[in-house]
Amino acid sequence: MLGLCGAPAPAQARDAVPAERLAARRWFADAKFGLFIHWGVYSQLGAGEWVMHNRKIAVGDYEWLATTFNPTKFDAAAWVALAKRAGVRYITITSRHHDGFSMFQTAETPYNIVDWTPFHRDPLKELADACHANGGGIKLFFYYSQLDWHHPDYWPRGRTAWDNGRPDRGDWSRYLRFMDAQLTELLTRYGPVGGIWFDGMWDKPDAPWQLDSTYALIHRLQPAALVIPNHHQQPRPGEDVQTFEQDLPGANTAGFNTGYVSAEVPLETSLTMNDSWGFNITDRDFKSMRALVGYLVRAAGYGANLLLNIGPRPDGTIGPEFTARLDSLGAWLGVYGAAIYGTRAGPVPPRSWGATTRRGDTVFVHVLDWPDPELALPPLGARVRAAYLLRGRAPVRFQEAASGVALTLPPPVATEPDRVVVLVTGSR
Ligand code: FHN
């Protein structure tokens, strides 16, 4: 069997995946829109989540910084309410980023938000409870960094080695046991978890990570939890989603994504709303609503979810640039969500003018950037029975020929980033 790019299908295709995980994968593929949250000790310096590395902060100094972290304005219910207004179906939050600081209560290290800081609260527990409250509605995924700039047993170091005061020795097996123990906590203390979103393995891709046993542990503890690895490689056995970073599936403008696109597992693409993951006080480069809708639509056109990031402030509040865009996206989805949620890639792959999605016999043509009155589509593989605009339901004129389908579009409207034409297809 060949994958989408003609490369051999990975062993994943031959995995016997239990029914509950297959159902969770389908749920994930239907969800289409998630909220990524990068939040931690680093947020205090307002220079992104790599500040410890970029400014070469010594372990001892960063440990002190962590003693001052006190996000008293954190309000899990408000975060979840914002997520619901935005129309996301899941949240993926940093439980531990590369700085090695655990944003949850853990018995495996005192270097965690409950024991190390004056805050003394577990924000992940509060967030999990808020996600599960009132019948749920939002699934919670935990981002977990395999790379660690603090743990003495993260040895030998990988690409991001620099002298920050760590000893030049360590016990790798003990580090792996530490990670598995923390994952066990995350999967046993927070109710149903959507999955674990791994990151940082790229720091030393050839290290003996023992992924098989870690993935088996996750699936044993929560059989419906998905493993989402951001290792920028082809999916391996035990992995449930292929995720891309700052790029749509198959693209590699970021410089580290693979061109391989799995046809076996759901796809996801993670994206910053400005140019930073963690809170960056000087980063004003926020994407426009039109650009964000474009990403969501094109991702869906590839059959992928969009995992859109926010970097909350160190006090626990979320800046107005993020909240305004999330509210606008939620309002947009309120009108156009039928063409996004529960869809799969449409018959025409994303083009410069837009993308197509489909649900059953219904094809949604997303016209993002096309100035002319007529749009020519290649053959869709089925006859068009009816065509109308999703917003307002006005009929759309269409002409079918052997060469494809021509649509007569209404003029573009500045306030409408995506003109969605609904095509009802099937035999006549
Ligand atoms: O290094 C991280 C980065 O800080 C951020 O978490 C992103 C999110 O996809 N992933 C890593 C880079 O691959």
Tab-separated table of C-alpha atoms and ligand atoms in Angstrom:
chain	number	residue	atom	x	y	z
A	1	MET	CA	0.000	0.000	0.000
A	2	LEU	CA	1.273	3.499	-0.802
A	3	GLY	CA	0.907	6.621	1.308
A	4	LEU	CA	-0.222	9.914	-0.247
A	5	CYS	CA	3.245	10.794	-1.498
A	6	GLY	CA	3.949	7.394	-2.988
A	7	ALA	CA	6.176	6.394	-0.078
A	8	PRO	CA	5.615	2.999	1.530
A	9	ALA	CA	2.797	3.074	4.072
A	10	PRO	CA	4.235	3.041	7.595
A	11	ALA	CA	3.861	0.114	9.931
A	12	GLN	CA	1.059	2.111	11.537
A	13	ALA	CA	-1.285	0.908	8.791
A	14	ARG	CA	-0.759	-2.661	9.913
A	15	ASP	CA	-1.376	-1.947	13.590
A	16	ALA	CA	-4.382	-3.555	15.140
A	17	VAL	CA	-5.923	-0.403	16.580
A	18	PRO	CA	-8.688	-1.092	19.113
A	19	ALA	CA	-12.197	0.155	18.336
A	20	GLU	CA	-12.231	2.829	21.048
A	21	ARG	CA	-9.069	4.409	19.672
A	22	LEU	CA	-10.384	4.252	16.125
A	23	ALA	CA	-13.508	6.017	17.390
A	24	ALA	CA	-11.319	8.616	19.129
A	25	ARG	CA	-9.414	9.156	15.872
A	26	ARG	CA	-12.706	9.701	14.033
A	27	TRP	CA	-13.789	12.163	16.717
A	28	PHE	CA	-10.499	13.958	16.277
A	29	ALA	CA	-10.830	14.118	12.490
A	30	ASP	CA	-14.359	15.507	12.901
A	31	ALA	CA	-13.264	18.120	15.469
A	32	LYS	CA	-11.282	20.230	12.983
A	33	PHE	CA	-10.415	23.062	15.375
A	34	GLY	CA	-8.389	23.018	18.597
A	35	LEU	CA	-6.883	25.613	20.907
A	36	PHE	CA	-3.177	25.312	21.695
A	37	ILE	CA	-1.983	26.961	24.929
A	38	HIS	CA	1.676	27.620	25.734
A	39	TRP	CA	1.870	28.844	29.301
A	40	GLY	CA	4.553	28.482	31.947
A	41	VAL	CA	7.295	30.120	34.007
A	42	TYR	CA	8.753	31.532	30.755
A	43	SER	CA	5.598	33.627	30.266
A	44	GLN	CA	6.899	35.925	33.003
A	45	LEU	CA	9.783	37.166	30.838
A	46	GLY	CA	7.462	37.935	27.914
A	47	ALA	CA	9.946	36.608	25.359
A	48	GLY	CA	8.501	33.274	24.301
A	49	GLU	CA	8.882	29.763	25.690
A	50	TRP	CA	12.486	29.359	24.471
A	51	VAL	CA	13.735	32.282	26.587
A	52	MET	CA	15.739	30.010	28.914
A	53	HIS	CA	17.691	28.710	25.928
A	54	ASN	CA	17.823	31.924	23.927
A	55	ARG	CA	19.115	34.048	26.800
A	56	LYS	CA	21.245	31.221	28.172
A	57	ILE	CA	19.659	31.432	31.599
A	58	ALA	CA	21.386	29.203	34.151
A	59	VAL	CA	19.359	26.474	35.842
A	60	GLY	CA	19.730	28.147	39.269
A	61	ASP	CA	18.494	31.505	37.993
A	62	TYR	CA	15.532	29.924	36.205
A	63	GLU	CA	14.707	27.987	39.362
A	64	TRP	CA	14.526	31.303	41.204
A	65	LEU	CA	12.318	32.770	38.462
A	66	ALA	CA	9.975	29.841	38.969
A	67	THR	CA	9.623	30.670	42.697
A	68	THR	CA	8.001	33.973	41.680
A	69	PHE	CA	5.351	32.513	39.337
A	70	ASN	CA	1.977	33.432	40.771
A	71	PRO	CA	-0.782	33.642	38.138
A	72	THR	CA	-3.506	34.710	40.544
A	73	LYS	CA	-5.861	35.820	37.760
A	74	PHE	CA	-5.967	32.347	36.198
A	75	ASP	CA	-9.604	31.364	35.760
A	76	ALA	CA	-10.072	27.925	34.195
A	77	ALA	CA	-13.799	28.454	33.675
A	78	ALA	CA	-13.101	31.678	31.757
A	79	TRP	CA	-10.523	29.925	29.553
A	80	VAL	CA	-12.959	27.127	28.746
A	81	ALA	CA	-15.775	29.626	28.123
A	82	LEU	CA	-13.489	31.425	25.637
A	83	ALA	CA	-12.643	28.117	23.960
A	84	LYS	CA	-16.334	27.316	23.608
A	85	ARG	CA	-17.100	30.756	22.175
A	86	ALA	CA	-14.272	30.247	19.669
A	87	GLY	CA	-15.826	26.992	18.496
A	88	VAL	CA	-12.811	24.812	19.289
A	89	ARG	CA	-13.535	21.211	20.155
A	90	TYR	CA	-10.381	20.585	22.165
A	91	ILE	CA	-7.609	22.279	24.111
A	92	THR	CA	-3.968	21.182	24.064
A	93	ILE	CA	-2.002	22.758	26.920
A	94	THR	CA	1.652	22.610	27.920
A	95	SER	CA	1.941	20.369	30.958
A	96	ARG	CA	5.727	20.597	30.800
A	97	HIS	CA	7.688	22.480	28.167
A	98	HIS	CA	11.398	22.274	27.360
A	99	ASP	CA	12.269	24.324	30.476
A	100	GLY	CA	11.365	21.188	32.437
A	101	PHE	CA	8.946	22.940	34.804
A	102	SER	CA	5.819	20.890	35.514
A	103	MET	CA	2.628	22.935	35.320
A	104	PHE	CA	0.806	20.298	37.361
A	105	GLN	CA	1.058	18.579	40.736
A	106	THR	CA	3.556	15.771	40.453
A	107	ALA	CA	5.195	13.511	42.988
A	108	GLU	CA	8.103	12.980	40.586
A	109	THR	CA	9.788	16.337	41.164
A	110	PRO	CA	9.285	19.295	43.499
A	111	TYR	CA	9.913	21.490	40.436
A	112	ASN	CA	6.204	21.942	39.802
A	113	ILE	CA	3.675	24.728	40.078
A	114	VAL	CA	2.024	23.440	43.264
A	115	ASP	CA	5.150	22.782	45.319
A	116	TRP	CA	7.608	25.336	43.899
A	117	THR	CA	5.539	28.508	43.540
A	118	PRO	CA	3.409	30.731	45.770
A	119	PHE	CA	0.436	29.855	43.539
A	120	HIS	CA	0.116	26.377	45.124
A	121	ARG	CA	-2.685	25.466	42.709
A	122	ASP	CA	-2.809	22.906	39.912
A	123	PRO	CA	-4.084	24.790	36.836
A	124	LEU	CA	-4.302	21.619	34.769
A	125	LYS	CA	-6.636	20.066	37.314
A	126	GLU	CA	-8.765	23.195	37.313
A	127	LEU	CA	-8.777	23.220	33.517
A	128	ALA	CA	-9.651	19.516	33.325
A	129	ASP	CA	-12.539	20.064	35.747
A	130	ALA	CA	-13.767	23.053	33.729
A	131	CYS	CA	-13.566	21.063	30.482
A	132	HIS	CA	-15.534	18.218	32.042
A	133	ALA	CA	-18.101	20.471	33.780
A	134	ASN	CA	-21.635	20.943	32.447
A	135	GLY	CA	-21.580	17.793	30.355
A	136	GLY	CA	-18.130	18.503	28.890
A	137	GLY	CA	-17.928	19.722	25.322
A	138	ILE	CA	-14.187	20.355	25.218
A	139	LYS	CA	-11.605	17.568	25.281
A	140	LEU	CA	-8.287	18.229	27.009
A	141	PHE	CA	-4.951	17.123	25.570
A	142	PHE	CA	-1.641	17.484	27.374
A	143	TYR	CA	1.426	18.769	25.556
A	144	TYR	CA	4.436	17.010	27.089
A	145	SER	CA	8.046	17.851	26.238
A	146	GLN	CA	10.433	14.948	25.955
A	147	LEU	CA	13.270	17.457	25.799
A	148	ASP	CA	14.255	18.873	29.203
A	149	TRP	CA	16.696	21.750	29.876
A	150	HIS	CA	16.490	21.273	33.644
A	151	HIS	CA	16.408	17.578	34.521
A	152	PRO	CA	19.873	16.264	35.466
A	153	ASP	CA	19.172	12.897	33.839
A	154	TYR	CA	18.462	14.362	30.405
A	155	TRP	CA	21.865	13.113	29.328
A	156	PRO	CA	23.536	12.921	26.905
A	157	ARG	CA	22.178	16.263	25.721
A	158	GLY	CA	20.869	16.846	22.227
A	159	ARG	CA	20.965	19.705	19.760
A	160	THR	CA	19.995	22.306	22.311
A	161	ALA	CA	22.941	21.621	24.586
A	162	TRP	CA	24.464	24.678	26.174
A	163	ASP	CA	26.207	25.218	29.448
A	164	ASN	CA	23.474	26.203	31.887
A	165	GLY	CA	24.870	24.615	35.016
A	166	ARG	CA	23.626	21.062	34.558
A	167	PRO	CA	26.020	18.254	35.457
A	168	ASP	CA	27.784	16.560	32.533
A	169	ARG	CA	26.407	13.182	33.452
A	170	GLY	CA	23.021	11.595	34.024
A	171	ASP	CA	21.023	8.390	33.954
A	172	TRP	CA	18.933	8.186	30.756
A	173	SER	CA	16.932	5.158	31.947
A	174	ARG	CA	15.995	7.074	35.081
A	175	TYR	CA	14.858	9.987	32.888
A	176	LEU	CA	12.622	7.682	30.850
A	177	ARG	CA	11.149	6.265	34.072
A	178	PHE	CA	10.525	9.833	35.286
A	179	MET	CA	8.638	10.688	32.100
A	180	ASP	CA	6.539	7.529	32.229
A	181	ALA	CA	5.706	8.215	35.878
A	182	GLN	CA	4.605	11.772	35.052
A	183	LEU	CA	2.539	10.545	32.121
A	184	THR	CA	0.921	8.038	34.464
A	185	GLU	CA	-0.056	10.925	36.738
A	186	LEU	CA	-1.479	12.915	33.837
A	187	LEU	CA	-3.512	9.942	32.675
A	188	THR	CA	-4.846	8.889	36.053
A	189	ARG	CA	-5.592	12.137	37.907
A	190	TYR	CA	-7.323	14.360	35.391
A	191	GLY	CA	-10.263	12.277	34.205
A	192	PRO	CA	-10.610	11.352	30.542
A	193	VAL	CA	-7.748	12.880	28.580
A	194	GLY	CA	-7.969	13.400	24.815
A	195	GLY	CA	-4.359	12.438	24.374
A	196	ILE	CA	-0.707	13.288	24.835
A	197	TRP	CA	0.948	15.725	22.411
A	198	PHE	CA	4.665	14.950	22.474
A	199	ASP	CA	7.284	17.468	21.483
A	200	GLY	CA	11.059	17.729	21.666
A	201	MET	CA	12.117	14.286	20.524
A	202	TRP	CA	13.703	16.092	17.581
A	203	ASP	CA	16.350	17.330	20.042
A	204	LYS	CA	17.983	13.909	19.789
A	205	PRO	CA	15.951	11.837	17.355
A	206	ASP	CA	18.209	8.801	17.519
A	207	ALA	CA	18.256	8.411	21.299
A	208	PRO	CA	16.740	5.207	22.755
A	209	TRP	CA	13.391	6.806	23.621
A	210	GLN	CA	11.581	3.485	24.204
A	211	LEU	CA	8.535	4.928	22.457
A	212	ASP	CA	6.799	1.568	22.145
A	213	SER	CA	6.574	1.047	25.886
A	214	THR	CA	5.577	4.665	26.571
A	215	TYR	CA	2.838	4.547	23.938
A	216	ALA	CA	1.651	1.183	25.276
A	217	LEU	CA	1.513	2.681	28.776
A	218	ILE	CA	-0.634	5.578	27.541
A	219	HIS	CA	-3.006	3.300	25.668
A	220	ARG	CA	-3.243	0.915	28.606
A	221	LEU	CA	-4.077	3.699	31.071
A	222	GLN	CA	-6.601	5.381	28.754
A	223	PRO	CA	-7.499	3.232	25.748
A	224	ALA	CA	-9.125	6.147	23.915
A	225	ALA	CA	-6.254	8.596	24.487
A	226	LEU	CA	-4.462	9.582	21.295
A	227	VAL	CA	-0.700	9.824	20.897
A	228	ILE	CA	0.229	12.899	18.854
A	229	PRO	CA	3.976	13.163	18.275
A	230	ASN	CA	5.468	16.404	16.979
A	231	HIS	CA	8.664	14.697	15.894
A	232	HIS	CA	8.370	15.940	12.304
A	233	GLN	CA	8.702	12.402	10.940
A	234	GLN	CA	6.405	9.765	9.414
A	235	PRO	CA	3.960	8.301	11.911
A	236	ARG	CA	5.170	5.181	13.694
A	237	PRO	CA	3.209	2.298	15.245
A	238	GLY	CA	1.211	3.448	18.248
A	239	GLU	CA	0.911	7.028	16.998
A	240	ASP	CA	-2.594	8.244	16.251
A	241	VAL	CA	-2.233	11.615	14.523
A	242	GLN	CA	0.334	13.187	12.217
A	243	THR	CA	0.873	16.781	13.243
A	244	PHE	CA	2.598	19.536	11.278
A	245	GLU	CA	3.966	22.740	12.716
A	246	GLN	CA	3.472	26.213	11.197
A	247	ASP	CA	2.739	24.509	7.861
A	248	LEU	CA	-0.169	22.848	6.148
A	249	PRO	CA	0.238	19.100	5.526
A	250	GLY	CA	2.946	18.403	2.977
A	251	ALA	CA	4.396	21.931	3.046
A	252	ASN	CA	7.685	22.793	4.678
A	253	THR	CA	8.142	26.535	4.870
A	254	ALA	CA	9.156	26.102	8.532
A	255	GLY	CA	12.156	24.008	7.500
A	256	PHE	CA	11.561	21.000	9.740
A	257	ASN	CA	8.329	19.381	8.538
A	258	THR	CA	8.308	16.202	6.479
A	259	GLY	CA	6.755	16.180	3.007
A	260	TYR	CA	5.204	12.805	3.808
A	261	VAL	CA	1.463	13.014	4.504
A	262	SER	CA	-0.203	10.006	6.110
A	263	ALA	CA	-3.321	8.585	4.505
A	264	GLU	CA	-3.832	6.345	7.547
A	265	VAL	CA	-4.161	8.640	10.548
A	266	PRO	CA	-5.871	12.004	11.121
A	267	LEU	CA	-3.847	15.126	10.405
A	268	GLU	CA	-3.342	18.307	12.374
A	269	THR	CA	-1.432	21.522	11.825
A	270	SER	CA	-0.350	23.788	14.677
A	271	LEU	CA	-0.114	27.516	14.133
A	272	THR	CA	0.864	30.582	16.134
A	273	MET	CA	-1.579	33.492	16.093
A	274	ASN	CA	1.348	35.940	16.032
A	275	ASP	CA	4.929	34.658	15.631
A	276	SER	CA	5.359	33.197	19.130
A	277	TRP	CA	4.047	30.214	21.071
A	278	GLY	CA	4.652	31.441	24.621
A	279	PHE	CA	3.667	34.981	25.681
A	280	ASN	CA	5.833	37.506	23.849
A	281	ILE	CA	5.179	41.062	24.927
A	282	THR	CA	6.770	42.684	21.856
A	283	ASP	CA	5.359	40.377	19.200
A	284	ARG	CA	2.588	42.399	17.545
A	285	ASP	CA	2.560	40.389	14.335
A	286	PHE	CA	-0.948	39.019	14.770
A	287	LYS	CA	-2.559	37.318	11.812
A	288	SER	CA	-5.693	38.873	10.392
A	289	MET	CA	-9.088	37.203	10.670
A	290	ARG	CA	-8.983	36.613	6.919
A	291	ALA	CA	-5.632	34.834	7.247
A	292	LEU	CA	-6.834	32.711	10.181
A	293	VAL	CA	-10.013	31.683	8.361
A	294	GLY	CA	-7.794	30.845	5.377
A	295	TYR	CA	-5.639	28.538	7.515
A	296	LEU	CA	-8.655	26.817	9.056
A	297	VAL	CA	-10.259	26.308	5.645
A	298	ARG	CA	-7.112	25.139	3.873
A	299	ALA	CA	-6.282	22.781	6.745
A	300	ALA	CA	-9.788	21.304	6.447
A	301	GLY	CA	-9.249	21.113	2.678
A	302	TYR	CA	-6.336	18.793	3.397
A	303	GLY	CA	-8.503	16.870	5.861
A	304	ALA	CA	-6.508	18.331	8.764
A	305	ASN	CA	-7.382	20.045	12.032
A	306	LEU	CA	-6.095	23.501	12.899
A	307	LEU	CA	-4.528	23.743	16.364
A	308	LEU	CA	-4.393	27.497	16.887
A	309	ASN	CA	-2.120	28.795	19.623
A	310	ILE	CA	-2.455	31.440	22.309
A	311	GLY	CA	0.188	32.500	24.834
A	312	PRO	CA	-1.557	33.642	28.018
A	313	ARG	CA	0.095	36.287	30.189
A	314	PRO	CA	1.973	35.381	33.388
A	315	ASP	CA	-0.915	36.577	35.565
A	316	GLY	CA	-3.252	34.049	33.942
A	317	THR	CA	-5.144	36.471	31.721
A	318	ILE	CA	-5.364	36.181	27.952
A	319	GLY	CA	-4.545	39.260	25.886
A	320	PRO	CA	-7.238	41.035	23.860
A	321	GLU	CA	-5.491	40.295	20.538
A	322	PHE	CA	-6.069	36.590	21.190
A	323	THR	CA	-9.560	36.829	22.643
A	324	ALA	CA	-10.832	39.131	19.867
A	325	ARG	CA	-9.638	36.763	17.142
A	326	LEU	CA	-11.018	33.704	18.910
A	327	ASP	CA	-14.383	35.404	19.340
A	328	SER	CA	-14.429	36.365	15.649
A	329	LEU	CA	-13.542	32.835	14.581
A	330	GLY	CA	-16.349	31.509	16.775
A	331	ALA	CA	-18.791	33.928	15.171
A	332	TRP	CA	-17.564	32.880	11.706
A	333	LEU	CA	-17.964	29.195	12.581
A	334	GLY	CA	-21.475	29.939	13.816
A	335	VAL	CA	-22.364	30.694	10.185
A	336	TYR	CA	-19.935	28.497	8.237
A	337	GLY	CA	-19.228	25.654	10.693
A	338	ALA	CA	-21.289	23.198	8.632
A	339	ALA	CA	-18.589	23.422	5.956
A	340	ILE	CA	-15.791	22.678	8.468
A	341	TYR	CA	-16.850	20.421	11.375
A	342	GLY	CA	-17.249	16.750	10.574
A	343	THR	CA	-15.886	17.193	7.055
A	344	ARG	CA	-13.086	15.454	5.216
A	345	ALA	CA	-10.846	16.647	2.398
A	346	GLY	CA	-12.950	17.535	-0.650
A	347	PRO	CA	-12.570	16.351	-4.242
A	348	VAL	CA	-10.354	19.294	-5.266
A	349	PRO	CA	-7.197	19.685	-3.178
A	350	PRO	CA	-6.433	23.194	-1.863
A	351	ARG	CA	-5.623	25.674	-4.617
A	352	SER	CA	-4.536	29.291	-4.649
A	353	TRP	CA	-8.226	30.318	-4.849
A	354	GLY	CA	-9.352	28.213	-1.875
A	355	ALA	CA	-10.207	24.650	-0.913
A	356	THR	CA	-12.964	22.059	-0.893
A	357	THR	CA	-14.324	19.950	1.954
A	358	ARG	CA	-17.012	17.310	1.886
A	359	ARG	CA	-19.474	15.503	4.100
A	360	GLY	CA	-21.015	12.510	2.370
A	361	ASP	CA	-22.440	13.694	-0.966
A	362	THR	CA	-22.226	17.353	-0.032
A	363	VAL	CA	-19.196	19.255	-1.283
A	364	PHE	CA	-18.304	22.667	0.144
A	365	VAL	CA	-16.384	24.946	-2.194
A	366	HIS	CA	-14.499	27.535	-0.106
A	367	VAL	CA	-13.690	30.530	-2.277
A	368	LEU	CA	-11.044	32.456	-0.350
A	369	ASP	CA	-9.313	34.464	-3.026
A	370	TRP	CA	-10.926	34.679	-6.454
A	371	PRO	CA	-11.856	38.028	-8.005
A	372	ASP	CA	-13.662	36.805	-11.146
A	373	PRO	CA	-17.372	35.973	-11.563
A	374	GLU	CA	-16.694	32.460	-12.818
A	375	LEU	CA	-14.720	29.712	-11.049
A	376	ALA	CA	-13.872	26.549	-13.005
A	377	LEU	CA	-13.472	23.322	-11.022
A	378	PRO	CA	-12.049	20.079	-12.399
A	379	PRO	CA	-14.402	17.053	-12.544
A	380	LEU	CA	-15.671	16.235	-9.066
A	381	GLY	CA	-16.277	12.527	-9.603
A	382	ALA	CA	-20.060	12.942	-9.275
A	383	ARG	CA	-22.805	15.013	-10.934
A	384	VAL	CA	-23.903	18.233	-9.287
A	385	ARG	CA	-27.618	18.196	-8.436
A	386	ALA	CA	-27.873	21.598	-6.776
A	387	ALA	CA	-25.653	24.520	-5.842
A	388	TYR	CA	-26.305	27.299	-3.358
A	389	LEU	CA	-24.484	29.707	-1.062
A	390	LEU	CA	-24.094	28.447	2.488
A	391	ARG	CA	-24.836	31.912	3.854
A	392	GLY	CA	-28.343	32.942	2.843
A	393	ARG	CA	-28.958	29.807	0.708
A	394	ALA	CA	-29.219	31.786	-2.584
A	395	PRO	CA	-28.921	29.440	-5.595
A	396	VAL	CA	-25.637	29.465	-7.508
A	397	ARG	CA	-25.589	28.956	-11.288
A	398	PHE	CA	-23.414	26.077	-12.424
A	399	GLN	CA	-22.519	24.443	-15.714
A	400	GLU	CA	-21.238	20.899	-15.977
A	401	ALA	CA	-19.073	19.607	-18.800
A	402	ALA	CA	-16.653	16.746	-19.237
A	403	SER	CA	-13.895	19.147	-18.235
A	404	GLY	CA	-15.525	19.961	-14.901
A	405	VAL	CA	-17.961	22.360	-13.261
A	406	ALA	CA	-18.094	26.138	-13.697
A	407	LEU	CA	-19.660	28.154	-10.899
A	408	THR	CA	-21.012	31.680	-11.257
A	409	LEU	CA	-20.122	33.446	-8.038
A	410	PRO	CA	-21.515	36.511	-6.312
A	411	PRO	CA	-18.999	39.366	-6.071
A	412	PRO	CA	-16.474	39.139	-3.216
A	413	VAL	CA	-17.394	41.026	-0.037
A	414	ALA	CA	-14.627	42.631	2.010
A	415	THR	CA	-16.124	41.410	5.281
A	416	GLU	CA	-16.564	37.826	4.097
A	417	PRO	CA	-13.226	35.936	4.008
A	418	ASP	CA	-14.734	32.753	2.546
A	419	ARG	CA	-17.625	32.501	0.068
A	420	VAL	CA	-18.877	28.953	0.597
A	421	VAL	CA	-20.800	27.280	-2.211
A	422	VAL	CA	-22.625	24.097	-1.261
A	423	LEU	CA	-22.759	21.481	-4.018
A	424	VAL	CA	-25.205	18.631	-3.594
A	425	THR	CA	-23.764	15.796	-5.634
A	426	GLY	CA	-24.953	12.350	-6.645
A	427	SER	CA	-26.393	10.503	-9.612
A	428	ARG	CA	-29.380	12.078	-11.373
B	1	FHN	O1	10.192	23.914	20.452
B	1	FHN	C1	8.802	23.777	20.394
B	1	FHN	C2	8.131	25.108	20.433
B	1	FHN	O2	8.495	25.784	21.586
B	1	FHN	C3	6.638	24.907	20.410
B	1	FHN	O3	6.212	24.176	21.537
B	1	FHN	C4	6.253	24.189	19.156
B	1	FHN	C5	4.782	23.885	19.048
B	1	FHN	O4	4.496	23.108	17.944
B	1	FHN	N1	6.980	22.937	19.012
B	1	FHN	C6	8.394	22.941	19.224
B	1	FHN	C7	9.201	23.056	18.019
B	1	FHN	O5	9.015	21.955	17.190
